[in-house]
Amino acid sequence: METLASPCTGIIHNLPVERDDKGRPIRRSFTMIHNILLDLRYKIKKIKSMWNKDDFQGYALIEFGISDEDVRSSMKLESQFEEEGHGKVAWLSGNVDARPYLWVATIHDRQLLRSNVDYMTIPNEWRALAKTEAKNDIMDAAGAVTSWLANKDLMT
């Protein structure tokens, strides 16, 4: 069994941010990522970028929901990033590149979630099923997002 945040929440790290001419972050890039994931048929509800009092912290929370379909969708997206070498293990290794890293939040990610969060327990078989679905999926969310990011100059 695995303990996940409820509603099921993805953590996406290493996000570039567009800035206006005064250096202030523009939130439009998060809306674009949200729309890309929806177009790829991932069951996401919203993306919440994480900020301290002055600036963006470099990561966002992707809320999926609590239904079986929502949880499976989150597992599938996580598997896509893991296959690309951009999952939680790769992020925690510290040997990272400029592309985004994504995983589904577990009880061990409480500090990143920054709020009182409920948790749900799911069978380990769900993760295995998600990996199988991800391998058979025609759409590659990680490739689409990173391709989009590669074609944008968001680091200025």
PDB file of N, CA and C in Angstrom, residues 34-80:
ATOM      1  N   HIS A  34      -0.844  23.846 -17.801  1.00  0.00           N
ATOM      2  CA  HIS A  34      -2.161  23.291 -17.452  1.00  0.00           C
ATOM      3  C   HIS A  34      -2.915  22.885 -18.717  1.00  0.00           C
ATOM      4  N   ASN A  35      -2.941  23.771 -19.698  1.00  0.00           N
ATOM      5  CA  ASN A  35      -3.671  23.503 -20.936  1.00  0.00           C
ATOM      6  C   ASN A  35      -3.050  22.363 -21.736  1.00  0.00           C
ATOM      7  N   ILE A  36      -1.725  22.278 -21.756  1.00  0.00           N
ATOM      8  CA  ILE A  36      -1.053  21.174 -22.452  1.00  0.00           C
ATOM      9  C   ILE A  36      -1.451  19.844 -21.831  1.00  0.00           C
ATOM     10  N   LEU A  37      -1.416  19.770 -20.497  1.00  0.00           N
ATOM     11  CA  LEU A  37      -1.766  18.518 -19.821  1.00  0.00           C
ATOM     12  C   LEU A  37      -3.224  18.143 -20.054  1.00  0.00           C
ATOM     13  N   LEU A  38      -4.112  19.133 -20.072  1.00  0.00           N
ATOM     14  CA  LEU A  38      -5.524  18.850 -20.376  1.00  0.00           C
ATOM     15  C   LEU A  38      -5.684  18.354 -21.812  1.00  0.00           C
ATOM     16  N   ASP A  39      -4.970  18.986 -22.748  1.00  0.00           N
ATOM     17  CA  ASP A  39      -5.036  18.556 -24.146  1.00  0.00           C
ATOM     18  C   ASP A  39      -4.567  17.115 -24.307  1.00  0.00           C
ATOM     19  N   LEU A  40      -3.633  16.690 -23.461  1.00  0.00           N
ATOM     20  CA  LEU A  40      -3.125  15.319 -23.510  1.00  0.00           C
ATOM     21  C   LEU A  40      -4.010  14.354 -22.725  1.00  0.00           C
ATOM     22  N   ARG A  41      -5.148  14.851 -22.273  1.00  0.00           N
ATOM     23  CA  ARG A  41      -6.189  14.057 -21.593  1.00  0.00           C
ATOM     24  C   ARG A  41      -5.798  13.600 -20.195  1.00  0.00           C
ATOM     25  N   TYR A  42      -4.939  14.349 -19.526  1.00  0.00           N
ATOM     26  CA  TYR A  42      -4.687  14.073 -18.114  1.00  0.00           C
ATOM     27  C   TYR A  42      -5.766  14.769 -17.310  1.00  0.00           C
ATOM     28  N   LYS A  43      -6.244  14.114 -16.281  1.00  0.00           N
ATOM     29  CA  LYS A  43      -7.388  14.584 -15.496  1.00  0.00           C
ATOM     30  C   LYS A  43      -6.939  15.531 -14.388  1.00  0.00           C
ATOM     31  N   ILE A  44      -6.435  16.698 -14.778  1.00  0.00           N
ATOM     32  CA  ILE A  44      -5.983  17.641 -13.762  1.00  0.00           C
ATOM     33  C   ILE A  44      -7.062  18.675 -13.487  1.00  0.00           C
ATOM     34  N   LYS A  45      -7.116  19.126 -12.250  1.00  0.00           N
ATOM     35  CA  LYS A  45      -8.084  20.150 -11.849  1.00  0.00           C
ATOM     36  C   LYS A  45      -7.459  21.539 -11.937  1.00  0.00           C
ATOM     37  N   LYS A  46      -6.264  21.687 -11.346  1.00  0.00           N
ATOM     38  CA  LYS A  46      -5.613  22.999 -11.369  1.00  0.00           C
ATOM     39  C   LYS A  46      -4.128  22.845 -11.060  1.00  0.00           C
ATOM     40  N   ILE A  47      -3.383  23.895 -11.392  1.00  0.00           N
ATOM     41  CA  ILE A  47      -1.963  23.973 -11.050  1.00  0.00           C
ATOM     42  C   ILE A  47      -1.789  25.173 -10.138  1.00  0.00           C
ATOM     43  N   LYS A  48      -1.159  24.946  -8.998  1.00  0.00           N
ATOM     44  CA  LYS A  48      -0.917  26.017  -8.033  1.00  0.00           C
ATOM     45  C   LYS A  48       0.591  26.239  -7.934  1.00  0.00           C
ATOM     46  N   SER A  49       1.047  27.382  -8.448  1.00  0.00           N
ATOM     47  CA  SER A  49       2.467  27.697  -8.347  1.00  0.00           C
ATOM     48  C   SER A  49       2.788  28.113  -6.917  1.00  0.00           C
ATOM     49  N   MET A  50       3.942  27.717  -6.437  1.00  0.00           N
ATOM     50  CA  MET A  50       4.316  27.965  -5.046  1.00  0.00           C
ATOM     51  C   MET A  50       5.232  29.189  -4.961  1.00  0.00           C
ATOM     52  N   TRP A  51       4.839  30.121  -4.110  1.00  0.00           N
ATOM     53  CA  TRP A  51       5.531  31.396  -3.973  1.00  0.00           C
ATOM     54  C   TRP A  51       5.887  31.626  -2.516  1.00  0.00           C
ATOM     55  N   ASN A  52       7.006  32.315  -2.292  1.00  0.00           N
ATOM     56  CA  ASN A  52       7.219  32.871  -0.962  1.00  0.00           C
ATOM     57  C   ASN A  52       6.677  34.287  -1.042  1.00  0.00           C
ATOM     58  N   LYS A  53       6.987  35.149  -0.092  1.00  0.00           N
ATOM     59  CA  LYS A  53       6.358  36.477  -0.115  1.00  0.00           C
ATOM     60  C   LYS A  53       6.770  37.327  -1.312  1.00  0.00           C
ATOM     61  N   ASP A  54       7.909  37.027  -1.935  1.00  0.00           N
ATOM     62  CA  ASP A  54       8.393  37.874  -3.019  1.00  0.00           C
ATOM     63  C   ASP A  54       8.513  37.210  -4.384  1.00  0.00           C
ATOM     64  N   ASP A  55       8.705  35.896  -4.422  1.00  0.00           N
ATOM     65  CA  ASP A  55       9.066  35.299  -5.698  1.00  0.00           C
ATOM     66  C   ASP A  55       8.616  33.845  -5.796  1.00  0.00           C
ATOM     67  N   PHE A  56       8.665  33.341  -7.006  1.00  0.00           N
ATOM     68  CA  PHE A  56       8.323  31.958  -7.307  1.00  0.00           C
ATOM     69  C   PHE A  56       9.396  31.028  -6.753  1.00  0.00           C
ATOM     70  N   GLN A  57       8.978  29.894  -6.208  1.00  0.00           N
ATOM     71  CA  GLN A  57       9.900  28.953  -5.569  1.00  0.00           C
ATOM     72  C   GLN A  57      10.439  27.876  -6.508  1.00  0.00           C
ATOM     73  N   GLY A  58      10.005  27.845  -7.759  1.00  0.00           N
ATOM     74  CA  GLY A  58      10.544  26.892  -8.716  1.00  0.00           C
ATOM     75  C   GLY A  58       9.749  25.609  -8.859  1.00  0.00           C
ATOM     76  N   TYR A  59       8.635  25.512  -8.144  1.00  0.00           N
ATOM     77  CA  TYR A  59       7.810  24.315  -8.293  1.00  0.00           C
ATOM     78  C   TYR A  59       6.336  24.669  -8.178  1.00  0.00           C
ATOM     79  N   ALA A  60       5.511  23.723  -8.600  1.00  0.00           N
ATOM     80  CA  ALA A  60       4.062  23.913  -8.547  1.00  0.00           C
ATOM     81  C   ALA A  60       3.408  22.600  -8.131  1.00  0.00           C
ATOM     82  N   LEU A  61       2.186  22.718  -7.644  1.00  0.00           N
ATOM     83  CA  LEU A  61       1.390  21.553  -7.268  1.00  0.00           C
ATOM     84  C   LEU A  61       0.302  21.364  -8.316  1.00  0.00           C
ATOM     85  N   ILE A  62       0.153  20.140  -8.791  1.00  0.00           N
ATOM     86  CA  ILE A  62      -0.874  19.810  -9.773  1.00  0.00           C
ATOM     87  C   ILE A  62      -1.938  18.993  -9.059  1.00  0.00           C
ATOM     88  N   GLU A  63      -3.128  19.554  -8.941  1.00  0.00           N
ATOM     89  CA  GLU A  63      -4.212  18.833  -8.274  1.00  0.00           C
ATOM     90  C   GLU A  63      -4.969  17.991  -9.292  1.00  0.00           C
ATOM     91  N   PHE A  64      -5.090  16.699  -8.988  1.00  0.00           N
ATOM     92  CA  PHE A  64      -5.798  15.772  -9.870  1.00  0.00           C
ATOM     93  C   PHE A  64      -7.207  15.484  -9.395  1.00  0.00           C
ATOM     94  N   GLY A  65      -7.417  15.258  -8.120  1.00  0.00           N
ATOM     95  CA  GLY A  65      -8.729  14.889  -7.604  1.00  0.00           C
ATOM     96  C   GLY A  65      -8.649  13.609  -6.798  1.00  0.00           C
ATOM     97  N   ILE A  66      -9.814  13.037  -6.482  1.00  0.00           N
ATOM     98  CA  ILE A  66      -9.831  11.871  -5.596  1.00  0.00           C
ATOM     99  C   ILE A  66     -10.463  10.628  -6.217  1.00  0.00           C
ATOM    100  N   SER A  67     -11.002  10.737  -7.406  1.00  0.00           N
ATOM    101  CA  SER A  67     -11.630   9.561  -8.021  1.00  0.00           C
ATOM    102  C   SER A  67     -10.561   8.567  -8.478  1.00  0.00           C
ATOM    103  N   ASP A  68     -10.979   7.344  -8.722  1.00  0.00           N
ATOM    104  CA  ASP A  68     -10.054   6.329  -9.239  1.00  0.00           C
ATOM    105  C   ASP A  68      -9.400   6.799 -10.531  1.00  0.00           C
ATOM    106  N   GLU A  69     -10.190   7.398 -11.395  1.00  0.00           N
ATOM    107  CA  GLU A  69      -9.672   7.883 -12.676  1.00  0.00           C
ATOM    108  C   GLU A  69      -8.631   8.984 -12.471  1.00  0.00           C
ATOM    109  N   ASP A  70      -8.868   9.884 -11.506  1.00  0.00           N
ATOM    110  CA  ASP A  70      -7.911  10.953 -11.211  1.00  0.00           C
ATOM    111  C   ASP A  70      -6.585  10.377 -10.723  1.00  0.00           C
ATOM    112  N   VAL A  71      -6.664   9.415  -9.809  1.00  0.00           N
ATOM    113  CA  VAL A  71      -5.447   8.813  -9.253  1.00  0.00           C
ATOM    114  C   VAL A  71      -4.678   8.076 -10.343  1.00  0.00           C
ATOM    115  N   ARG A  72      -5.381   7.322 -11.169  1.00  0.00           N
ATOM    116  CA  ARG A  72      -4.707   6.608 -12.257  1.00  0.00           C
ATOM    117  C   ARG A  72      -4.074   7.584 -13.243  1.00  0.00           C
ATOM    118  N   SER A  73      -4.737   8.700 -13.507  1.00  0.00           N
ATOM    119  CA  SER A  73      -4.181   9.709 -14.402  1.00  0.00           C
ATOM    120  C   SER A  73      -2.890  10.282 -13.825  1.00  0.00           C
ATOM    121  N   SER A  74      -2.878  10.547 -12.526  1.00  0.00           N
ATOM    122  CA  SER A  74      -1.666  11.090 -11.892  1.00  0.00           C
ATOM    123  C   SER A  74      -0.523  10.082 -11.940  1.00  0.00           C
ATOM    124  N   MET A  75      -0.831   8.815 -11.700  1.00  0.00           N
ATOM    125  CA  MET A  75       0.192   7.767 -11.746  1.00  0.00           C
ATOM    126  C   MET A  75       0.762   7.623 -13.156  1.00  0.00           C
ATOM    127  N   LYS A  76      -0.112   7.757 -14.129  1.00  0.00           N
ATOM    128  CA  LYS A  76       0.305   7.641 -15.522  1.00  0.00           C
ATOM    129  C   LYS A  76       1.254   8.783 -15.896  1.00  0.00           C
ATOM    130  N   LEU A  77       0.905  10.005 -15.488  1.00  0.00           N
ATOM    131  CA  LEU A  77       1.773  11.149 -15.775  1.00  0.00           C
ATOM    132  C   LEU A  77       3.110  10.998 -15.064  1.00  0.00           C
ATOM    133  N   GLU A  78       3.079  10.565 -13.806  1.00  0.00           N
ATOM    134  CA  GLU A  78       4.318  10.340 -13.063  1.00  0.00           C
ATOM    135  C   GLU A  78       5.198   9.321 -13.791  1.00  0.00           C
ATOM    136  N   SER A  79       4.590   8.261 -14.280  1.00  0.00           N
ATOM    137  CA  SER A  79       5.343   7.228 -14.997  1.00  0.00           C
ATOM    138  C   SER A  79       5.993   7.780 -16.258  1.00  0.00           C
ATOM    139  N   GLN A  80       5.294   8.680 -16.947  1.00  0.00           N
ATOM    140  CA  GLN A  80       5.867   9.305 -18.146  1.00  0.00           C
ATOM    141  C   GLN A  80       7.158  10.045 -17.795  1.00  0.00           C
TER     142      GLN A  80
END
